[in-house]
Amino acid sequence: MIENAVLLVATGFGLGWLPWAPGTFGSLIGLPLAWWLLSHSPGQQVAILVALLAVAVPLCHWASLWMGGGDITQLVADEYLAFPIVMIGLAAGRCWWVMGLAFLFYRLFDITKLPPIGHVEAIGGGLGIVLDDVVAALYALIVLATGIALRRRYQAIETR
């Protein structure tokens, strides 16, 4: 009974079983989660994300073991539980285009596994499975926050 519930959540309620781009489709679950997170203060956002990631590590660990080991493609809870990190502290995040860019950058970094993302995944177990997505989300957050800051700066210069 518990194993079935864990596997259901770990596979993104079945999205992880899709034959094409399961990580991308599984990450879509993170969009409403991130939108909801933006209604909280930055401190609350951090606390909620820490709690989500604290749940994600054992969830992914046990699901991985029950499904044959490793960060297998059907396992997408790490994607959708780490995605909201991209939106942390971004007041502009409640714009559809910011959320869309956040999603694109997150998937880009998660798929390409730029260093140290691939190395972090090698830690193994639930921690490695979740940590590579956390690093991808942090990369995406840095790129997005920098882009938003540069856009605001350009707009401020333009209005002078």
PDB file of C-alpha atoms in Angstrom:
ATOM      1  CA  MET A   1       0.000   0.000   0.000  1.00  0.00           C
ATOM      2  CA  ILE A   2       2.713   2.532   1.005  1.00  0.00           C
ATOM      3  CA  GLU A   3       4.930   1.411  -1.865  1.00  0.00           C
ATOM      4  CA  ASN A   4       2.126   2.085  -4.373  1.00  0.00           C
ATOM      5  CA  ALA A   5       1.502   5.571  -2.926  1.00  0.00           C
ATOM      6  CA  VAL A   6       5.215   6.423  -2.997  1.00  0.00           C
ATOM      7  CA  LEU A   7       5.535   5.207  -6.586  1.00  0.00           C
ATOM      8  CA  LEU A   8       2.456   7.164  -7.643  1.00  0.00           C
ATOM      9  CA  VAL A   9       3.852  10.421  -6.242  1.00  0.00           C
ATOM     10  CA  ALA A  10       7.405   9.656  -7.407  1.00  0.00           C
ATOM     11  CA  THR A  11       6.270   9.087 -10.997  1.00  0.00           C
ATOM     12  CA  GLY A  12       4.350  12.352 -11.083  1.00  0.00           C
ATOM     13  CA  PHE A  13       0.980  10.640 -10.825  1.00  0.00           C
ATOM     14  CA  GLY A  14       1.799   8.661 -13.958  1.00  0.00           C
ATOM     15  CA  LEU A  15       3.481  11.382 -16.053  1.00  0.00           C
ATOM     16  CA  GLY A  16       6.834   9.677 -15.565  1.00  0.00           C
ATOM     17  CA  TRP A  17       5.569   6.713 -17.552  1.00  0.00           C
ATOM     18  CA  LEU A  18       5.038   8.775 -20.706  1.00  0.00           C
ATOM     19  CA  PRO A  19       7.234   7.445 -23.526  1.00  0.00           C
ATOM     20  CA  TRP A  20       8.483  10.872 -24.601  1.00  0.00           C
ATOM     21  CA  ALA A  21      10.055  13.552 -22.348  1.00  0.00           C
ATOM     22  CA  PRO A  22       8.756  12.238 -19.006  1.00  0.00           C
ATOM     23  CA  GLY A  23      11.000  14.639 -17.058  1.00  0.00           C
ATOM     24  CA  THR A  24       9.609  17.629 -18.904  1.00  0.00           C
ATOM     25  CA  PHE A  25       6.008  16.512 -18.501  1.00  0.00           C
ATOM     26  CA  GLY A  26       6.649  15.621 -14.855  1.00  0.00           C
ATOM     27  CA  SER A  27       8.159  19.056 -14.284  1.00  0.00           C
ATOM     28  CA  LEU A  28       4.843  20.616 -15.309  1.00  0.00           C
ATOM     29  CA  ILE A  29       3.484  19.622 -11.891  1.00  0.00           C
ATOM     30  CA  GLY A  30       5.980  22.099 -10.458  1.00  0.00           C
ATOM     31  CA  LEU A  31       4.315  25.051 -12.225  1.00  0.00           C
ATOM     32  CA  PRO A  32       1.223  25.329  -9.970  1.00  0.00           C
ATOM     33  CA  LEU A  33       3.415  24.492  -6.984  1.00  0.00           C
ATOM     34  CA  ALA A  34       5.753  27.385  -7.851  1.00  0.00           C
ATOM     35  CA  TRP A  35       2.801  29.722  -8.510  1.00  0.00           C
ATOM     36  CA  TRP A  36       1.385  28.883  -5.073  1.00  0.00           C
ATOM     37  CA  LEU A  37       4.804  29.360  -3.479  1.00  0.00           C
ATOM     38  CA  LEU A  38       4.994  32.910  -4.844  1.00  0.00           C
ATOM     39  CA  SER A  39       2.041  33.904  -2.645  1.00  0.00           C
ATOM     40  CA  HIS A  40       4.289  33.504   0.409  1.00  0.00           C
ATOM     41  CA  SER A  41       7.059  35.690   1.792  1.00  0.00           C
ATOM     42  CA  PRO A  42      10.639  34.833   0.750  1.00  0.00           C
ATOM     43  CA  GLY A  43      11.311  33.362   4.210  1.00  0.00           C
ATOM     44  CA  GLN A  44       8.252  31.157   3.974  1.00  0.00           C
ATOM     45  CA  GLN A  45       9.257  30.159   0.450  1.00  0.00           C
ATOM     46  CA  VAL A  46      12.609  28.919   1.728  1.00  0.00           C
ATOM     47  CA  ALA A  47      10.985  27.003   4.600  1.00  0.00           C
ATOM     48  CA  ILE A  48       8.455  25.377   2.274  1.00  0.00           C
ATOM     49  CA  LEU A  49      11.163  24.435  -0.224  1.00  0.00           C
ATOM     50  CA  VAL A  50      13.329  22.916   2.498  1.00  0.00           C
ATOM     51  CA  ALA A  51      10.326  20.840   3.612  1.00  0.00           C
ATOM     52  CA  LEU A  52       9.554  19.760   0.027  1.00  0.00           C
ATOM     53  CA  LEU A  53      13.153  18.743  -0.578  1.00  0.00           C
ATOM     54  CA  ALA A  54      13.302  16.938   2.766  1.00  0.00           C
ATOM     55  CA  VAL A  55      10.360  14.853   1.551  1.00  0.00           C
ATOM     56  CA  ALA A  56      11.795  14.471  -1.971  1.00  0.00           C
ATOM     57  CA  VAL A  57      15.057  12.801  -0.914  1.00  0.00           C
ATOM     58  CA  PRO A  58      13.588   9.726   0.848  1.00  0.00           C
ATOM     59  CA  LEU A  59      10.681   9.592  -1.620  1.00  0.00           C
ATOM     60  CA  CYS A  60      13.059   9.421  -4.575  1.00  0.00           C
ATOM     61  CA  HIS A  61      15.431   7.096  -2.740  1.00  0.00           C
ATOM     62  CA  TRP A  62      12.808   4.457  -1.998  1.00  0.00           C
ATOM     63  CA  ALA A  63      11.034   4.794  -5.334  1.00  0.00           C
ATOM     64  CA  SER A  64      14.364   4.397  -7.122  1.00  0.00           C
ATOM     65  CA  LEU A  65      15.170   1.244  -5.178  1.00  0.00           C
ATOM     66  CA  TRP A  66      11.735  -0.238  -5.847  1.00  0.00           C
ATOM     67  CA  MET A  67      11.991   0.617  -9.547  1.00  0.00           C
ATOM     68  CA  GLY A  68      15.453  -0.850 -10.124  1.00  0.00           C
ATOM     69  CA  GLY A  69      17.878   1.814  -8.881  1.00  0.00           C
ATOM     70  CA  GLY A  70      19.379   5.053 -10.115  1.00  0.00           C
ATOM     71  CA  ASP A  71      17.797   8.223 -11.428  1.00  0.00           C
ATOM     72  CA  ILE A  72      15.516   6.455 -13.889  1.00  0.00           C
ATOM     73  CA  THR A  73      13.408   8.448 -16.318  1.00  0.00           C
ATOM     74  CA  GLN A  74      10.074   7.437 -14.779  1.00  0.00           C
ATOM     75  CA  LEU A  75      11.100   9.053 -11.498  1.00  0.00           C
ATOM     76  CA  VAL A  76       9.995  12.711 -11.829  1.00  0.00           C
ATOM     77  CA  ALA A  77       9.244  13.853  -8.263  1.00  0.00           C
ATOM     78  CA  ASP A  78      12.762  15.288  -8.129  1.00  0.00           C
ATOM     79  CA  GLU A  79      11.930  17.471 -11.145  1.00  0.00           C
ATOM     80  CA  TYR A  80       8.628  18.863  -9.937  1.00  0.00           C
ATOM     81  CA  LEU A  81       9.680  19.310  -6.308  1.00  0.00           C
ATOM     82  CA  ALA A  82      12.913  21.128  -7.245  1.00  0.00           C
ATOM     83  CA  PHE A  83      11.447  23.369  -9.969  1.00  0.00           C
ATOM     84  CA  PRO A  84       9.915  25.926  -7.535  1.00  0.00           C
ATOM     85  CA  ILE A  85      13.466  26.845  -6.457  1.00  0.00           C
ATOM     86  CA  VAL A  86      13.751  28.742  -9.753  1.00  0.00           C
ATOM     87  CA  MET A  87      11.022  31.129  -8.603  1.00  0.00           C
ATOM     88  CA  ILE A  88      12.249  31.772  -5.058  1.00  0.00           C
ATOM     89  CA  GLY A  89      12.199  35.447  -4.202  1.00  0.00           C
ATOM     90  CA  LEU A  90      11.171  36.555  -7.707  1.00  0.00           C
ATOM     91  CA  ALA A  91       8.388  39.089  -7.293  1.00  0.00           C
ATOM     92  CA  ALA A  92       8.106  39.211 -11.092  1.00  0.00           C
ATOM     93  CA  GLY A  93       7.410  35.481 -11.051  1.00  0.00           C
ATOM     94  CA  ARG A  94       3.658  35.915 -11.215  1.00  0.00           C
ATOM     95  CA  CYS A  95       3.970  36.904 -14.872  1.00  0.00           C
ATOM     96  CA  TRP A  96       3.258  34.105 -17.318  1.00  0.00           C
ATOM     97  CA  TRP A  97       6.380  34.846 -19.365  1.00  0.00           C
ATOM     98  CA  VAL A  98       8.651  34.722 -16.301  1.00  0.00           C
ATOM     99  CA  MET A  99       7.196  31.358 -15.291  1.00  0.00           C
ATOM    100  CA  GLY A 100       7.630  30.135 -18.868  1.00  0.00           C
ATOM    101  CA  LEU A 101      11.260  31.250 -19.007  1.00  0.00           C
ATOM    102  CA  ALA A 102      11.883  29.697 -15.596  1.00  0.00           C
ATOM    103  CA  PHE A 103      10.544  26.395 -16.885  1.00  0.00           C
ATOM    104  CA  LEU A 104      12.626  26.552 -20.075  1.00  0.00           C
ATOM    105  CA  PHE A 105      15.859  27.429 -18.268  1.00  0.00           C
ATOM    106  CA  TYR A 106      15.252  24.756 -15.646  1.00  0.00           C
ATOM    107  CA  ARG A 107      14.668  22.045 -18.239  1.00  0.00           C
ATOM    108  CA  LEU A 108      17.677  23.228 -20.267  1.00  0.00           C
ATOM    109  CA  PHE A 109      20.019  22.966 -17.283  1.00  0.00           C
ATOM    110  CA  ASP A 110      18.497  19.695 -16.078  1.00  0.00           C
ATOM    111  CA  ILE A 111      18.818  18.074 -19.497  1.00  0.00           C
ATOM    112  CA  THR A 112      22.300  19.371 -20.394  1.00  0.00           C
ATOM    113  CA  LYS A 113      23.741  18.592 -16.935  1.00  0.00           C
ATOM    114  CA  LEU A 114      26.405  21.303 -17.016  1.00  0.00           C
ATOM    115  CA  PRO A 115      29.079  20.816 -14.347  1.00  0.00           C
ATOM    116  CA  PRO A 116      28.689  20.212 -11.480  1.00  0.00           C
ATOM    117  CA  ILE A 117      25.154  18.889 -12.095  1.00  0.00           C
ATOM    118  CA  GLY A 118      26.324  15.554 -13.505  1.00  0.00           C
ATOM    119  CA  HIS A 119      28.866  15.158 -10.704  1.00  0.00           C
ATOM    120  CA  VAL A 120      26.274  15.872  -8.015  1.00  0.00           C
ATOM    121  CA  GLU A 121      24.004  13.194  -9.444  1.00  0.00           C
ATOM    122  CA  ALA A 122      26.849  10.700  -8.950  1.00  0.00           C
ATOM    123  CA  ILE A 123      26.423  11.019  -5.162  1.00  0.00           C
ATOM    124  CA  GLY A 124      23.747   8.379  -5.593  1.00  0.00           C
ATOM    125  CA  GLY A 125      20.625   7.529  -3.665  1.00  0.00           C
ATOM    126  CA  GLY A 126      17.798   9.948  -3.105  1.00  0.00           C
ATOM    127  CA  LEU A 127      20.214  12.755  -2.281  1.00  0.00           C
ATOM    128  CA  GLY A 128      21.994  12.528  -5.638  1.00  0.00           C
ATOM    129  CA  ILE A 129      18.702  12.152  -7.505  1.00  0.00           C
ATOM    130  CA  VAL A 130      17.299  15.336  -5.963  1.00  0.00           C
ATOM    131  CA  LEU A 131      20.505  17.383  -5.714  1.00  0.00           C
ATOM    132  CA  ASP A 132      21.186  17.454  -9.463  1.00  0.00           C
ATOM    133  CA  ASP A 133      17.742  19.018  -9.965  1.00  0.00           C
ATOM    134  CA  VAL A 134      18.386  21.487  -7.149  1.00  0.00           C
ATOM    135  CA  VAL A 135      21.611  22.623  -8.842  1.00  0.00           C
ATOM    136  CA  ALA A 136      19.823  22.888 -12.221  1.00  0.00           C
ATOM    137  CA  ALA A 137      17.137  25.001 -10.534  1.00  0.00           C
ATOM    138  CA  LEU A 138      19.768  27.242  -8.925  1.00  0.00           C
ATOM    139  CA  TYR A 139      21.435  27.766 -12.317  1.00  0.00           C
ATOM    140  CA  ALA A 140      18.068  28.674 -13.813  1.00  0.00           C
ATOM    141  CA  LEU A 141      17.325  31.034 -10.905  1.00  0.00           C
ATOM    142  CA  ILE A 142      20.643  32.832 -11.382  1.00  0.00           C
ATOM    143  CA  VAL A 143      20.081  33.255 -15.126  1.00  0.00           C
ATOM    144  CA  LEU A 144      16.469  34.368 -14.681  1.00  0.00           C
ATOM    145  CA  ALA A 145      17.170  36.789 -11.815  1.00  0.00           C
ATOM    146  CA  THR A 146      20.082  38.287 -13.769  1.00  0.00           C
ATOM    147  CA  GLY A 147      17.899  38.680 -16.850  1.00  0.00           C
ATOM    148  CA  ILE A 148      15.117  40.357 -14.867  1.00  0.00           C
ATOM    149  CA  ALA A 149      17.606  42.724 -13.179  1.00  0.00           C
ATOM    150  CA  LEU A 150      19.171  43.660 -16.516  1.00  0.00           C
ATOM    151  CA  ARG A 151      15.730  44.224 -18.050  1.00  0.00           C
ATOM    152  CA  ARG A 152      14.735  46.522 -15.180  1.00  0.00           C
ATOM    153  CA  ARG A 153      18.012  48.405 -15.450  1.00  0.00           C
ATOM    154  CA  TYR A 154      17.538  48.840 -19.198  1.00  0.00           C
ATOM    155  CA  GLN A 155      13.963  50.059 -18.674  1.00  0.00           C
ATOM    156  CA  ALA A 156      15.139  52.534 -16.019  1.00  0.00           C
ATOM    157  CA  ILE A 157      17.796  53.913 -18.362  1.00  0.00           C
ATOM    158  CA  GLU A 158      15.296  54.089 -21.210  1.00  0.00           C
ATOM    159  CA  THR A 159      12.808  56.142 -19.157  1.00  0.00           C
ATOM    160  CA  ARG A 160      15.374  58.798 -18.209  1.00  0.00           C
TER     161      ARG A 160
END
